[in-house]
XYZ file of C-alpha atoms in Angstrom:
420
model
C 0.000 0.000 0.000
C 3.320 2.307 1.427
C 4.300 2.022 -2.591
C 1.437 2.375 -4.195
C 0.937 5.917 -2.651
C 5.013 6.292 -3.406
C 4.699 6.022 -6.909
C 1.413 8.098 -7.220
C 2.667 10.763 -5.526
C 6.239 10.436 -7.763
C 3.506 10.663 -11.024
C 1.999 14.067 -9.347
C 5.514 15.595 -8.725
C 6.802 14.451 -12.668
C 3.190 16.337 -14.104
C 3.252 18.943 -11.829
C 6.837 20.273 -12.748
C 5.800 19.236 -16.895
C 6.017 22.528 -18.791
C 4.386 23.633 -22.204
C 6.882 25.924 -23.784
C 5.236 26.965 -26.414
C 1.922 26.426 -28.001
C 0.191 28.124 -31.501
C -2.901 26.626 -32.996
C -3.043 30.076 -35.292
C -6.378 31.955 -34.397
C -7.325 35.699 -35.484
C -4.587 37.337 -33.227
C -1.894 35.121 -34.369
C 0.221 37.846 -36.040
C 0.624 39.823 -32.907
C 2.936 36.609 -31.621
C 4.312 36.341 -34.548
C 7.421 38.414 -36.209
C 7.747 38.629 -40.101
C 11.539 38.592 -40.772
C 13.474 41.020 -42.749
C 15.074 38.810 -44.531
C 14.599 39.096 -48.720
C 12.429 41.429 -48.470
C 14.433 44.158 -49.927
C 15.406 42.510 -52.811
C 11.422 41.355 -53.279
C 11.693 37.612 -52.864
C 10.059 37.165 -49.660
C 6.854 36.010 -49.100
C 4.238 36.124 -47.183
C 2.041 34.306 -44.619
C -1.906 34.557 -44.775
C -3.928 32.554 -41.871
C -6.294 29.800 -43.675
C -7.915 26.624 -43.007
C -7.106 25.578 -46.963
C -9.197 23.741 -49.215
C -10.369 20.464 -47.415
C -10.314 20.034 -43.649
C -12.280 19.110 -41.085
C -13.318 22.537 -38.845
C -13.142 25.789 -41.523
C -11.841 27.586 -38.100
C -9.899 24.940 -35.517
C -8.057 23.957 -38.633
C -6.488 27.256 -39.835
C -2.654 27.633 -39.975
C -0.543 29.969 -41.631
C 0.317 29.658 -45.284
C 3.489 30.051 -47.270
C 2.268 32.195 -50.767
C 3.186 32.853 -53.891
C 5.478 30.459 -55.265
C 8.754 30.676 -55.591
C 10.136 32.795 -52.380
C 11.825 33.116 -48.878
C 9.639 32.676 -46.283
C 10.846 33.878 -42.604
C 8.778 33.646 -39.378
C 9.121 33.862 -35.846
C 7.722 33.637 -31.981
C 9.156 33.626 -28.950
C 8.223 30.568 -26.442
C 6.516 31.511 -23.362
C 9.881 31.249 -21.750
C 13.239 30.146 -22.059
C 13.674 26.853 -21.952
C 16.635 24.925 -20.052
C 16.166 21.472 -20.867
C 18.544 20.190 -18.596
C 17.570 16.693 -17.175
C 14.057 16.916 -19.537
C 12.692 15.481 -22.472
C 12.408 18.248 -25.244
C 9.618 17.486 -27.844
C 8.982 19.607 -30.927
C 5.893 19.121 -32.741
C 4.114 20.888 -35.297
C 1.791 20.019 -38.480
C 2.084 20.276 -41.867
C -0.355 19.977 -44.982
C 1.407 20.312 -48.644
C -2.099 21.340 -50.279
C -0.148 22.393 -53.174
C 1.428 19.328 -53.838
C 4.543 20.157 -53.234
C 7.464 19.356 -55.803
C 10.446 21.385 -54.169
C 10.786 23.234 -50.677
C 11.119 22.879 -47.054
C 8.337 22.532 -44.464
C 10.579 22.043 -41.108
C 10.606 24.049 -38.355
C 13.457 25.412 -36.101
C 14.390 26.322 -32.342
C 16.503 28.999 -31.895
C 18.684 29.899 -28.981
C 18.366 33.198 -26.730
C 21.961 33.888 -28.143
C 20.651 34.430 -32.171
C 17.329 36.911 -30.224
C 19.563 40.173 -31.780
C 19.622 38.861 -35.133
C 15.673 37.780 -35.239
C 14.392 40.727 -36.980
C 16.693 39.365 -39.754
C 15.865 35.396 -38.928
C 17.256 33.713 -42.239
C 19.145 31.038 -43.357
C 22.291 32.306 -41.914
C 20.626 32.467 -38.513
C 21.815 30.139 -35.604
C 20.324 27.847 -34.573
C 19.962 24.895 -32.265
C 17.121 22.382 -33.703
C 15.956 21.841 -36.966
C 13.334 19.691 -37.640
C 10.546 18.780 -40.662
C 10.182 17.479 -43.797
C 11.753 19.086 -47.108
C 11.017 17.436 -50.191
C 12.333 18.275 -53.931
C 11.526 15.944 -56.738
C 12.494 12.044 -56.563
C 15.594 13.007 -54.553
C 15.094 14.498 -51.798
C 11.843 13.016 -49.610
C 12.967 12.829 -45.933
C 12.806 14.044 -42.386
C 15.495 16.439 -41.502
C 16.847 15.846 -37.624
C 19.421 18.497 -37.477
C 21.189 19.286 -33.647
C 23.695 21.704 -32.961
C 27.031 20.720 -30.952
C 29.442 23.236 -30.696
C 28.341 26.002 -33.200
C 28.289 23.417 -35.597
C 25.329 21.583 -37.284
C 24.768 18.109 -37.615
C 22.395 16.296 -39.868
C 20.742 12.516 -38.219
C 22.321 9.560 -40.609
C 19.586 7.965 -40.996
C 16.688 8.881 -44.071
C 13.730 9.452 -42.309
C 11.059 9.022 -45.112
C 8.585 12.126 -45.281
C 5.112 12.491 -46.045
C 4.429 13.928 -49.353
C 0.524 13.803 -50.093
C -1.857 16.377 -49.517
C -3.073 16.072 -46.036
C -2.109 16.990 -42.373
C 0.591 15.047 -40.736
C 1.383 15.730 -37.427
C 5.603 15.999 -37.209
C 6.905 15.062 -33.566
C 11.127 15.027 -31.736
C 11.632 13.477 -29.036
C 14.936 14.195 -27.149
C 15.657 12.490 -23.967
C 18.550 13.347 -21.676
C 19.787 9.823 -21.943
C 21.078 10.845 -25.444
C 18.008 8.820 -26.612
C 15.557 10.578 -29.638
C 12.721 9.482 -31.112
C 10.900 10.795 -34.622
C 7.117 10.161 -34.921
C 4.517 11.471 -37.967
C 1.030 10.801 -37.371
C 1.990 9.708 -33.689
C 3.451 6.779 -34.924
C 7.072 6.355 -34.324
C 9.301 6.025 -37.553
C 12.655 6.069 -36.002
C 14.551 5.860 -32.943
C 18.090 5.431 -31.603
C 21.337 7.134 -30.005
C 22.488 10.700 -30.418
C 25.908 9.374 -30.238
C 25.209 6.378 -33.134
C 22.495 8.202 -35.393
C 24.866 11.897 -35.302
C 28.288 12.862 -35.894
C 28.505 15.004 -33.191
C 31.662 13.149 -31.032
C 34.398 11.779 -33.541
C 34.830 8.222 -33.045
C 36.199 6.587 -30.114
C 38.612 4.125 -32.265
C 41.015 5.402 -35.177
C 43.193 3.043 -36.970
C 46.929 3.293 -35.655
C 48.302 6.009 -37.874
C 51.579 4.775 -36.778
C 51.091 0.654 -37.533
C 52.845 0.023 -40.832
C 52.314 -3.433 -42.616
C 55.177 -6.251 -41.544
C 57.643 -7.262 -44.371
C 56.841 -10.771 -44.400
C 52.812 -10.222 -44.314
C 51.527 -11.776 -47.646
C 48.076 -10.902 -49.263
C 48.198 -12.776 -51.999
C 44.992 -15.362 -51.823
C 46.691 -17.762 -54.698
C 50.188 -18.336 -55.844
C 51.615 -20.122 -59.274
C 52.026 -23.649 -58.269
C 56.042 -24.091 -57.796
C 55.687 -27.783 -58.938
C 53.872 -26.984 -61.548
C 56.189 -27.726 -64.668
C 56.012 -26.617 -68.424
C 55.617 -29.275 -71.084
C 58.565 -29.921 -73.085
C 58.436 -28.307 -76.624
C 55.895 -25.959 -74.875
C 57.928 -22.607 -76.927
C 59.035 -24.649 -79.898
C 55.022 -24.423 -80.937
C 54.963 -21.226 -83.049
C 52.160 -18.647 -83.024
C 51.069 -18.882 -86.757
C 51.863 -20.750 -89.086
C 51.685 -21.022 -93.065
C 48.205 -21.768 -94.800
C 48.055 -25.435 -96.041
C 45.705 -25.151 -98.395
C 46.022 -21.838 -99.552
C 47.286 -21.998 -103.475
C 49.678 -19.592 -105.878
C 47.043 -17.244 -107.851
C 46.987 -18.147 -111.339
C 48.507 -14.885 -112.358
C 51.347 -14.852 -109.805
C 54.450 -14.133 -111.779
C 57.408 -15.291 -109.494
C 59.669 -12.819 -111.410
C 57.610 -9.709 -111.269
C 55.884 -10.497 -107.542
C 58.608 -12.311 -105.830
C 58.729 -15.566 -104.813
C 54.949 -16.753 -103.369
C 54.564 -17.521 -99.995
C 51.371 -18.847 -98.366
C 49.792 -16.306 -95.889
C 49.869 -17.297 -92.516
C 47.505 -17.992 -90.270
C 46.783 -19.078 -86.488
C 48.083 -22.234 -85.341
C 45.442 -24.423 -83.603
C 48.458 -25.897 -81.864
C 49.582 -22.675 -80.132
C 48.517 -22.409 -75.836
C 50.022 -18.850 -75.637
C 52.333 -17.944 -72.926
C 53.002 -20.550 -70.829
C 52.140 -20.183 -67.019
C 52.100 -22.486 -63.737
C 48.779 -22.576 -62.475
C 47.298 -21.270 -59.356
C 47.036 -23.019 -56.030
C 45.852 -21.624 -52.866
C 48.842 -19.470 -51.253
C 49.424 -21.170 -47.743
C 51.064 -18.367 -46.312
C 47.821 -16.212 -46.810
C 47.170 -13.799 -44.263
C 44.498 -11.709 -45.767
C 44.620 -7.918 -46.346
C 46.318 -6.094 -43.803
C 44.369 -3.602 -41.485
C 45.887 -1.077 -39.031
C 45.302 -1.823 -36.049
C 42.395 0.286 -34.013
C 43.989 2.517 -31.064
C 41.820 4.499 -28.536
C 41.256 8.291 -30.326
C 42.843 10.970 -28.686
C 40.937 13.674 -29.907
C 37.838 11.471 -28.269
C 36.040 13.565 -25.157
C 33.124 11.731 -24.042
C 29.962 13.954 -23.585
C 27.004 13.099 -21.779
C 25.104 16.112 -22.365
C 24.745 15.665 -26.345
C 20.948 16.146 -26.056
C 21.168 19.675 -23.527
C 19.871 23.161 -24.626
C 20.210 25.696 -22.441
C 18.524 28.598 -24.062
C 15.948 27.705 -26.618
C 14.096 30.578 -26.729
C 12.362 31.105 -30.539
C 10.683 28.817 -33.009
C 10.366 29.716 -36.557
C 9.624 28.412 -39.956
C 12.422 29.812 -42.589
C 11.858 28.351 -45.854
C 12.434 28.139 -49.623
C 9.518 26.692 -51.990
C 9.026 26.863 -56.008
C 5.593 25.889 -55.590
C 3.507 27.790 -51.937
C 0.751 26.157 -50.370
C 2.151 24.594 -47.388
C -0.106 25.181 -44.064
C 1.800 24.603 -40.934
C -0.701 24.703 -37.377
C -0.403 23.452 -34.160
C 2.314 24.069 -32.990
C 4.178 22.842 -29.536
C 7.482 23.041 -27.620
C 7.309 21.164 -24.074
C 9.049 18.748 -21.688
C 5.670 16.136 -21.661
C 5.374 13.952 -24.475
C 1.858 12.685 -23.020
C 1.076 16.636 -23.426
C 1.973 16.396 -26.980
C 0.338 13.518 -27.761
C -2.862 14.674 -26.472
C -2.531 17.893 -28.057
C -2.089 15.985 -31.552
C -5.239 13.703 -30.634
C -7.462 17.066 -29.763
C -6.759 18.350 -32.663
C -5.040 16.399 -35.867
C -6.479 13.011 -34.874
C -9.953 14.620 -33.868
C -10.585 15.756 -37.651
C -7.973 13.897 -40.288
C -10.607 11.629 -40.998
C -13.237 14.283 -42.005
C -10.134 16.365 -43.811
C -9.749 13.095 -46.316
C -13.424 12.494 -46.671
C -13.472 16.366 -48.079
C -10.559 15.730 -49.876
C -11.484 12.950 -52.047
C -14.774 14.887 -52.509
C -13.020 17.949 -53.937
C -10.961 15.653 -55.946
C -13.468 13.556 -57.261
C -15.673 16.722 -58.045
C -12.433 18.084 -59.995
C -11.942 14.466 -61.996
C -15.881 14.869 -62.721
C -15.527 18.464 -64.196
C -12.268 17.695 -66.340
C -13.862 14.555 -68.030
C -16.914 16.699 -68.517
C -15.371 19.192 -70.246
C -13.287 16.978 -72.525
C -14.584 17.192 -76.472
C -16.546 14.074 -77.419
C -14.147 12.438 -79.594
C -14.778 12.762 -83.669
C -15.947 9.603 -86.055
C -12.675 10.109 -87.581
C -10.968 9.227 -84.041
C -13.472 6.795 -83.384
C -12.595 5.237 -86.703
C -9.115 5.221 -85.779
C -9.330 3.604 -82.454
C -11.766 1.018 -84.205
C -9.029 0.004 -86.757
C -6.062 -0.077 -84.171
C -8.415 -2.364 -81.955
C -9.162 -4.810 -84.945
C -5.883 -4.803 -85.601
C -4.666 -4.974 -82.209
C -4.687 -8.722 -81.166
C -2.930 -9.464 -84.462
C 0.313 -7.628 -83.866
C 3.480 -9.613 -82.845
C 5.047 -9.185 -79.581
C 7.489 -6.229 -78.960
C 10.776 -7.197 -78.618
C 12.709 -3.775 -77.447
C 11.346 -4.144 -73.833
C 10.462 -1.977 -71.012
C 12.169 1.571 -70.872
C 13.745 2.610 -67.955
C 12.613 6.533 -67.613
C 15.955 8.037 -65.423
C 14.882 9.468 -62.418
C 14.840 13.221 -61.934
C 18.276 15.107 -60.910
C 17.116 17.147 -58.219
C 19.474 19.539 -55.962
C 20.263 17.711 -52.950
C 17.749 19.495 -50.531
C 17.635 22.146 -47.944
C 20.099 20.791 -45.371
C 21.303 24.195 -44.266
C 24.752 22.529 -42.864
């Protein structure tokens, strides 16, 4: 009974000291939070945000977000969290949604945490800005579809190893990062996690704990070679007496060979079917085989163990700073806290509780636009009627293609928005 009480009371002390950071679900007064950067604008390639709930969704107000328009510019937007946050001994969880209604074929939708130390360069918040997490997905043509996890270490940014595969329809997905002070992470979309791990395995942050010996130089007698020539392997006697070529047997004198004016006739020559080339011993397994030598690992010296990979001290801003050909992107509900419960249920009360209606009005719209395109299509002519008439009675007739499938190359797309 003693326990039970324990452990209730330990579950009241870990909610009670759980902190929401930040929080944005993008109502009417959302641009008074909010701080439009002044980056590109002088030079007229910024754009803008408008508050919308987009073309499908489930709640024409609950669902509005903000919305990157027109195509083809720098978008830069910022808020400050509620205060800063230290997360020192505490899970940090980002989370934020996304809907590509546009379709999107090449631009960023990932968001970032800034640090206290970049809050004098904010009213300029670009790409140049520091910062401390980056996290969303970015997506441009075939090559680039992932989940960017980028952490700062040391004033220097470090992209997750792994590829994180993002969404890329046309509907909300709830993005979520998890970091946990045991140098732990996690990565869910749609509250279902898609990856998980180590700081230390899954970043580059530490250099590696082993090096090969720089110092370690192969021994003399250490012998790679897998096979050898066979040292009792003998050549055949009268092996090099067989020539290479040797004159055609049956080849005759032309007719009108005149030994006096052409020389004295010689039959060409030709390959002899007796010849084996160059003679060598054959190979047998080298017994003295050690395999290919390796350096030896040593312990790195430049290796400093660091327990506090995951630690922020000051994250104090989140923002959106983006590049997209095509706009559309809606990002909503936003959150920054210490309580992944709290984030969960904030996804539930809001993504979960309408995704299903936003697809229903989706494939509506869609359906409704397939309807009108067919409906406005000509009627096809006699003439193409004709046509498709012949090439069907002709159809079942023609022989099989031989040339194949053909392999269309995939798109070569710039590598992404990895801002490293």
């Amino acid at each position: 009974m003693k326990w039970g009480v324990v452990a209730v009371l330990a579950t009241l002390v870990v909610a009670a000291s759980a902190k929401d950071y930040f929080k944005e679900t993008f109502d009417g007064s959302w641009a008074d939070r909010w701080t439009k950067s002044s980056w590109k604008v002088s030079d007229g390639s910024a754009g803008e945000f408008k508050l919308t709930a987009g073309k499908w969704y489930a709640d024409a107000e609950a669902d509005k977000g903000i919305q990157t328009g027109p195509d083809s510019k720098f978008f830069a937007i910022s808020a400050p969290l509620t205060a800063v946050f230290d997360n020192t001994g505490k899970d940090t969880i980002v989370q934020f949604s996304v809907k590509h209604e546009q379709d999107l074929d090449c631009g960023g939708g990932y968001i970032k945490v800034l640090p206290a130390t970049s809050e004098k360069k904010m009213a300029e918040f670009g790409g140049e800005t520091p910062y401390s997490i980056m996290f969303g997905p970015d997506i441009c043509g075939y090559s680039t579809r992932k989940v960017h996890v980028i952490l700062t270490y040391k004033g220097k940014n470090y992209l997750i190893k792994k590829d994180i595969k993002a969404e890329t329809d046309q509907l909300t997905h709830v993005y979520t990062l998890v970091l946990k002070p045991d140098n732990t992470y996690q990565v869910l979309i749609d509250l279902k996690e898609v990856a998980s791990g180590s700081l230390y395995e899954d970043w580059d942050m530490l250099p590696p704990k082993k090096i090969k010996d720089p110092k370690a130089t192969k021994p003399e007698d250490w012998d790679e070679r897998e096979e050898i020539p066979d040292p009792e392997d003998k050549k055949p006697e009268g092996w090099d007496d067989i020539p290479a070529t040797i004159a055609d047997k049956d080849a005759k004198k032309p007719e009108d060979w005149d030994d006096e004016e052409d020389g004295t006739w010689e039959p060409p020559m030709i390959p002899n079917p007796e010849y084996k080339g160059e003679w060598k011993a054959k190979m047998i397994k080298n017994p003295a085989y050690k395999g290919i030598w390796v350096a030896p690992d040593i312990d790195n010296p430049e290796y400093v163990h660091d327990d506090k990979l995951y630690n922020f001290k000051d994250l104090k801003f989140v923002g959106f700073e983006l590049w997209q050909v095509k706009s559309g992107s809606i990002f909503d509900n936003i959150m920054v806290t210490d309580d992944l419960e709290a984030a969960k249920k904030f996804a539930e009360d809001t993504w979960a509780k309408g995704k299903d209606a936003e697809k229903a009005m989706f494939d509506k719209i869609k359906k409704e636009e397939d309807d009108s395109k067919a409906k406005d299509m000509p009627p096809p002519s006699a003439d193409a009627e004709a046509a498709e008439e012949d090439d069907d009675e002709y159809e079942d007739k023609e022989e099989p293609s031989g040339m194949g499938s053909i392999k269309i190359p995939k798109e070569d797309e710039d590598s992404g928005h990895d801002e490293l």
